[in-house]
Short mmCIF file of C-alpha atoms in Angstrom, two decimals:
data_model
loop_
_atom_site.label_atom_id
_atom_site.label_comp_id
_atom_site.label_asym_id
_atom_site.label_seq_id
_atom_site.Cartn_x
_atom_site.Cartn_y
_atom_site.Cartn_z
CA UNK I 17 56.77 16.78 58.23
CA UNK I 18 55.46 13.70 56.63
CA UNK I 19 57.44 12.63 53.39
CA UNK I 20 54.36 12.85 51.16
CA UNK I 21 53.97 16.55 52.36
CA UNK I 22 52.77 18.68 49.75
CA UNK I 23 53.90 21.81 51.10
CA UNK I 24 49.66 22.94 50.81
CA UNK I 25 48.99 23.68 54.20
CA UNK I 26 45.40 25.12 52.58
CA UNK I 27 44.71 21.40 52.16
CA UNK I 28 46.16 19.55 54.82
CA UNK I 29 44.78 18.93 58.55
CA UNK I 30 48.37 18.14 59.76
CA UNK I 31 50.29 19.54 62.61
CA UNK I 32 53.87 20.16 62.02
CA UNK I 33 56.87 22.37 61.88
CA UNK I 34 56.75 23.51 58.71
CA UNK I 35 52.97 24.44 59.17
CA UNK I 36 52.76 28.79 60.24
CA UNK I 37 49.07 28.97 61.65
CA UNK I 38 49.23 32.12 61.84
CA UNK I 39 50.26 33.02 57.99
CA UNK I 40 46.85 31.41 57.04
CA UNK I 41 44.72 33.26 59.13
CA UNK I 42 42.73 35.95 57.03
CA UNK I 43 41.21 39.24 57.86
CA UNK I 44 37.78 40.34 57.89
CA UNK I 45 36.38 42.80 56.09
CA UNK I 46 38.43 46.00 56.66
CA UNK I 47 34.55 47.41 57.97
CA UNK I 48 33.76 44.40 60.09
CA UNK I 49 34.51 44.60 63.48
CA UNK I 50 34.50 41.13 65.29
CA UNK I 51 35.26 40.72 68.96
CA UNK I 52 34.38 36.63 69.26
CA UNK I 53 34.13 33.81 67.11
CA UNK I 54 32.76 30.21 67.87
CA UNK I 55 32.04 27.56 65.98
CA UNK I 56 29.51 24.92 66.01
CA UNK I 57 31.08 21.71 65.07
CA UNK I 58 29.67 17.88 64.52
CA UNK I 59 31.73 14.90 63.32
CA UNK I 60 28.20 13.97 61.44
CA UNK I 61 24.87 15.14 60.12
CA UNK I 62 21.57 15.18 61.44
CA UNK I 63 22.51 16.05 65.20
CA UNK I 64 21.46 19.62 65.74
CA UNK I 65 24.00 21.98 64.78
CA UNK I 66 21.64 24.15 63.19
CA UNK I 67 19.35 24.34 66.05
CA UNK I 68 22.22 24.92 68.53
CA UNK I 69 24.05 27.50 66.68
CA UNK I 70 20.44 28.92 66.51
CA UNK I 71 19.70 29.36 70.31
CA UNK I 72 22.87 30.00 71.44
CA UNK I 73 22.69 33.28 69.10
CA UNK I 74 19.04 33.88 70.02
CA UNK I 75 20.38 33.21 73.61
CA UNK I 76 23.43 35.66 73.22
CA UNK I 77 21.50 38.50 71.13
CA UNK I 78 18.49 38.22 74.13
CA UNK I 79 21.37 38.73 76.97
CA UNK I 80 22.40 42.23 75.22
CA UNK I 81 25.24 40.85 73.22
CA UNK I 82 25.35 41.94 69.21
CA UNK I 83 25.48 39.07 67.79
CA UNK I 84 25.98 37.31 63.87
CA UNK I 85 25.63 33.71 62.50
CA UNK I 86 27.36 33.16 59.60
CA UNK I 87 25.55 29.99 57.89
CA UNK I 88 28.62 27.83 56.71
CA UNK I 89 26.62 24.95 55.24
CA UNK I 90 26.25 26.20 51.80
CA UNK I 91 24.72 22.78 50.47
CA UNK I 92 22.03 22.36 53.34
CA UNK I 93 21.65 25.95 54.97
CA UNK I 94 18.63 26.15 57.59
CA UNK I 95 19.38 28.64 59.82
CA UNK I 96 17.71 31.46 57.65
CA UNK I 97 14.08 29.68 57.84
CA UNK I 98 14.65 29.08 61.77
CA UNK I 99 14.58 33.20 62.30
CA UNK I 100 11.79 33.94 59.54
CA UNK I 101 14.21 35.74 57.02
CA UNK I 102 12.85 35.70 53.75
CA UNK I 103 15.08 38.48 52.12
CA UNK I 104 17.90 38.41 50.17
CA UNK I 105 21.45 39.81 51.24
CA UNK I 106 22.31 43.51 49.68
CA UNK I 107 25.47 45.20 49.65
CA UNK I 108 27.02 48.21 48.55
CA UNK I 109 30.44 49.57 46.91
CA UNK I 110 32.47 48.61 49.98
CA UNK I 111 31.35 45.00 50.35
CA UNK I 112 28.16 42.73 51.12
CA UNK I 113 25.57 43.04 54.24
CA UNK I 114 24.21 40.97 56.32
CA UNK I 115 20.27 40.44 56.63
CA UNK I 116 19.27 41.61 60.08
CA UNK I 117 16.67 39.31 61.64
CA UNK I 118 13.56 41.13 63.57
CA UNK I 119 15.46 40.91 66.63
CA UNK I 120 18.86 42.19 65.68
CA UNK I 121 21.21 38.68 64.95
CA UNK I 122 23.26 39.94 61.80
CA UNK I 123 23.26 36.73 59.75
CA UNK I 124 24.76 35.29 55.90
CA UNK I 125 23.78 32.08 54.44
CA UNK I 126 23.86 30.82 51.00
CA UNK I 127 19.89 31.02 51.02
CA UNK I 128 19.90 34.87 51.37
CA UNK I 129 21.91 34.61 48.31
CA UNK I 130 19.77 32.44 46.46
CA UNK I 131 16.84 33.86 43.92
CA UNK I 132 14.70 30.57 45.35
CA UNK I 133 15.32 29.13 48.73
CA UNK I 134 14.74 25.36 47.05
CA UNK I 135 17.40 26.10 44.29
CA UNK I 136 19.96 22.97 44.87
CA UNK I 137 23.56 24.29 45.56
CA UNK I 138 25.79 21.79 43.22
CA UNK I 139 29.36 22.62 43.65
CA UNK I 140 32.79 20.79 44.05
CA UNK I 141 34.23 21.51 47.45
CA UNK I 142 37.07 23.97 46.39
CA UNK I 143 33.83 26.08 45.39
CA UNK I 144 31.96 25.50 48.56
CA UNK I 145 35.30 26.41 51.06
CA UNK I 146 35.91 29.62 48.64
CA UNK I 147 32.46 30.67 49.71
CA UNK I 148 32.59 29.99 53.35
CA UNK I 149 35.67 32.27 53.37
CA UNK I 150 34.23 35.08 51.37
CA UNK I 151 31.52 35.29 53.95
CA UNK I 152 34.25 35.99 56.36
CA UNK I 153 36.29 38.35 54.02
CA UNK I 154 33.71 40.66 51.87
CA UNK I 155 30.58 40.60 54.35
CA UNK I 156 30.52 43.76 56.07
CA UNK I 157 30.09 42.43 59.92
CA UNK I 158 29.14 45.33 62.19
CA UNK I 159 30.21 45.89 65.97
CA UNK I 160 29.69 41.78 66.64
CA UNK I 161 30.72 40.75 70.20
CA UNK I 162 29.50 37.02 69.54
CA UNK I 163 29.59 35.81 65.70
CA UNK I 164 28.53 31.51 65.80
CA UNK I 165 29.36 29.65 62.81
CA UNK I 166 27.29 26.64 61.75
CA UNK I 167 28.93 24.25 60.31
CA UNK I 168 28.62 21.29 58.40
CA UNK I 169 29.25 18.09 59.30
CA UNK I 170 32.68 15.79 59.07
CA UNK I 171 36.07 17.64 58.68
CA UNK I 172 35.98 18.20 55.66
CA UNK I 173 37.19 21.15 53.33
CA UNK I 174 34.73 23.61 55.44
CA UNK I 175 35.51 22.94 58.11
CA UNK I 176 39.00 22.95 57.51
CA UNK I 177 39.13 26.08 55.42
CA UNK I 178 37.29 27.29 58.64
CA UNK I 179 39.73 25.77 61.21
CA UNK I 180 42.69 27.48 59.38
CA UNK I 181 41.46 30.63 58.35
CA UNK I 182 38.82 32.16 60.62
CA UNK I 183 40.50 33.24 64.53
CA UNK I 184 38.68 31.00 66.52
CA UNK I 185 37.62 31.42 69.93
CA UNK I 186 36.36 28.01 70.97
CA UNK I 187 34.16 25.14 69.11
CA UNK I 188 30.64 23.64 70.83
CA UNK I 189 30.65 20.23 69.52
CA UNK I 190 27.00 18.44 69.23
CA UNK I 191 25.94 15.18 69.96
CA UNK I 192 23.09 13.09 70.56
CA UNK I 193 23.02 9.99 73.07
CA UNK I 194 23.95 6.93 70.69
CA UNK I 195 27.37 5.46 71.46
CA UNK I 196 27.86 5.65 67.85
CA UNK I 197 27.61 9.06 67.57
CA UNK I 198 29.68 9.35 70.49
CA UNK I 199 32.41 7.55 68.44
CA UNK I 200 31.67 10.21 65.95
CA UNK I 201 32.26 13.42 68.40
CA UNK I 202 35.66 12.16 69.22
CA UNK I 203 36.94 13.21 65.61
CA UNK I 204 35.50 16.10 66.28
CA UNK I 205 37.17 16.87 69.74
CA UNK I 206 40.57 15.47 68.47
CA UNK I 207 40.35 18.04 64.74
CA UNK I 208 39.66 20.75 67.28
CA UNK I 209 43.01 19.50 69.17
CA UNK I 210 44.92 19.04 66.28
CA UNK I 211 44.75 22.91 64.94
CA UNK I 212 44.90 24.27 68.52
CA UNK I 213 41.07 25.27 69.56
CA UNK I 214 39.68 24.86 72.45
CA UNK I 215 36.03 22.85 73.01
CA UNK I 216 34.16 25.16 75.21
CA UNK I 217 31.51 22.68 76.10
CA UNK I 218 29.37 19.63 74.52
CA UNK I 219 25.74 19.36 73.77
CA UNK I 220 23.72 16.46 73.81
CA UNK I 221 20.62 17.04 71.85
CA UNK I 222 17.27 14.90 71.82
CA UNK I 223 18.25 13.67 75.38
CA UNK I 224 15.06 13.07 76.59
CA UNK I 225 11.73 13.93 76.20
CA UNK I 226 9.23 15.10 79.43
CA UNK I 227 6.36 12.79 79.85
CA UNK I 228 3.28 15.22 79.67
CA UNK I 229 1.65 13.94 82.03
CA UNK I 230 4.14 13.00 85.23
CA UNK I 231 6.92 15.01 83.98
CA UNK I 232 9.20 12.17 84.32
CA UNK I 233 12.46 12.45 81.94
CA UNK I 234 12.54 9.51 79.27
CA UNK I 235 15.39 8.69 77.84
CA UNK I 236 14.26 7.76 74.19
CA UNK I 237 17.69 7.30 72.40
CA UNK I 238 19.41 5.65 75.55
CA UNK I 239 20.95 7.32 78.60
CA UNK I 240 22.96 9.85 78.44
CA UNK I 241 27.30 9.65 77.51
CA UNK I 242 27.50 13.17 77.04
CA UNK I 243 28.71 13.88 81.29
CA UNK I 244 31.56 11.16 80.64
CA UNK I 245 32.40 12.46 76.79
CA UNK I 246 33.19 15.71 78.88
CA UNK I 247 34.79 14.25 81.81
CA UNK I 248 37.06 12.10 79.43
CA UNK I 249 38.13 14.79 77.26
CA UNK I 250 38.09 17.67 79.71
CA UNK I 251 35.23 20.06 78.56
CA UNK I 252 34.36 22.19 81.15
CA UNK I 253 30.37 22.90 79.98
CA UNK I 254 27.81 20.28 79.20
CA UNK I 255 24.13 21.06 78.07
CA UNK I 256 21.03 18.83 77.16
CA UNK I 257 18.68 19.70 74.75
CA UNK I 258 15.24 17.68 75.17
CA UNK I 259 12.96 16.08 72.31
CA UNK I 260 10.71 19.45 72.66
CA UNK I 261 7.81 19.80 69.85
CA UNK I 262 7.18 23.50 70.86
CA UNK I 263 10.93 23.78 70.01
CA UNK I 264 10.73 22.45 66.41
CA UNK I 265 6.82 24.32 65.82
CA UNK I 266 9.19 27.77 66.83
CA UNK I 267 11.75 26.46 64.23
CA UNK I 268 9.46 25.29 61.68
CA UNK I 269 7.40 28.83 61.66
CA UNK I 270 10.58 31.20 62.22
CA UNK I 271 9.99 31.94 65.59
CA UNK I 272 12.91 30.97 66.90
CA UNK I 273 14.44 33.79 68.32
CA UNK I 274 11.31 34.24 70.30
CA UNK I 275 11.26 30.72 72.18
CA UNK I 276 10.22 31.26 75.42
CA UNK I 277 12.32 28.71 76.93
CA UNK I 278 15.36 28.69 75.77
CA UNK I 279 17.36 25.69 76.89
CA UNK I 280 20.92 26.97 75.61
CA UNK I 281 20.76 30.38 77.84
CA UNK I 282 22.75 28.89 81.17
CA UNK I 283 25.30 27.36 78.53
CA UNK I 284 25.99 30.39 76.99
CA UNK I 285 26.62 31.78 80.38
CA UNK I 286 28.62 28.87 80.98
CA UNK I 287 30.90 29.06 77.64
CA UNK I 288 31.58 32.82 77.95
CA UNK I 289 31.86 33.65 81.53
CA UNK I 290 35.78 33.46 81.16
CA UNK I 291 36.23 35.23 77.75
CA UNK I 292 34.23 38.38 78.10
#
């Protein structure tokens, strides 16, 4: 225990002996039933979180799997536009539900919420975390086998509050080629370390882009770090998501979940095959 301890473990990223895990752990709704959890981590913005949480549920939900996102980026949530949901959240006298999207992925964000879409979130972080965890605690989550969280960047208080108090199953951290960023993922891998979750793979998006002509693979950003990144910290799955403008057209329009070619559907495979 450090000397300047406060005795908040709510507030602190610290591992020590004085810290019970499991006492901060809290359960779902007492409707929900939840059989996995992963989270979709990034020491910084502007990466592709969004857009991998996205496909990996689109990838799960097409494979059979029920499957939830639970948007955890309250100040800059995105995921709702990506699968077309214009509707706002209802609920009832035993808690709040989830907005179904037209192929089935249960999913809460703070836009569903939200009278306008464009209305600016402007809360202190305390308010922010509280929110993240009622999503958890009073939405009513129905027979999920796969929920992904998408979170926001850093390790900060959501993903803290997140860390601490949601039963994780793994994290997919994201990256994209620079060596900066790669700098950047390595606070990632080592938060995920410090409160005991395992990294079920990497992804590297805007690897490349496919000349349309030759079909050669250019490297736009640099070559690749993402195989040694893995290799040096021991995640077992790796996945590279090219510069695709068909991609971002299917996000842009909310047809997401109906991408023909999903790049993230192997990975999923990949990420799962030993915790079904």
């Amino acid at each position: 225990m450090s000397d300047k301890c406060s005795h908040d473990c709510s507030s602190c990223g610290e591992s020590c002996s004085s810290r019970d895990k499991k006492s901060l752990i809290k359960s779902p709704h007492e409707f929900s039933d939840i059989k996995k959890v992963i989270a979709v981590v990034s020491g910084k913005g502007g990466v592709g979180k969004s857009m991998t949480c996205a496909l990996l549920a689109a990838a799960a939900q097409s494979k059979g799997k029920v499957t939830a996102v639970m948007d955890a980026d309250i100040t800059g949530p995105s995921i709702p536009k990506m699968f077309g949901v214009t509707e706002r959240a209802t609920g009832s006298e035993n808690g709040i539900l989830p907005v179904v999207t037209d192929g089935g992925i249960q999913l809460m964000s703070m836009n569903v919420l939200l009278e306008n879409e464009a209305e600016p979130v402007i809360w202190r972080g305390s308010l922010i975390s509280g929110t993240v965890l009622q999503f958890w605690t009073d939405v009513i989550w129905t027979g999920v086998d796969y929920m992904f969280i998408d979170m926001p960047p850093g390790t900060g208080d959501v993903p803290l509050t997140v860390f601490q108090s949601i039963p994780l199953d793994g994290v997919i951290i994201v990256t994209t080629p620079q060596d900066l960023v790669g700098m950047i993922v390595q606070k990632a891998v080592n938060m995920a370390q410090m409160m005991n979750v395992p990294v079920l793979g990497i992804v590297e998006n805007m690897s490349y882009i496919k000349c349309p002509d030759c079909g050669r693979k250019i490297s736009v950003f640099g070559e690749s770090g993402v195989d040694a990144l893995a290799l040096e910290n021991g995640i077992p799955a790796v996945a590279k998501l090219p510069i695709d403008p068909a991609l971002t057209r299917a996000a842009d329009c909310g047809k997401l979940e109906t991408f023909e070619n999903n790049y993230l559907s192997d990975f999923f495979d990949k990420i799962t095959k030993t915790r079904e």
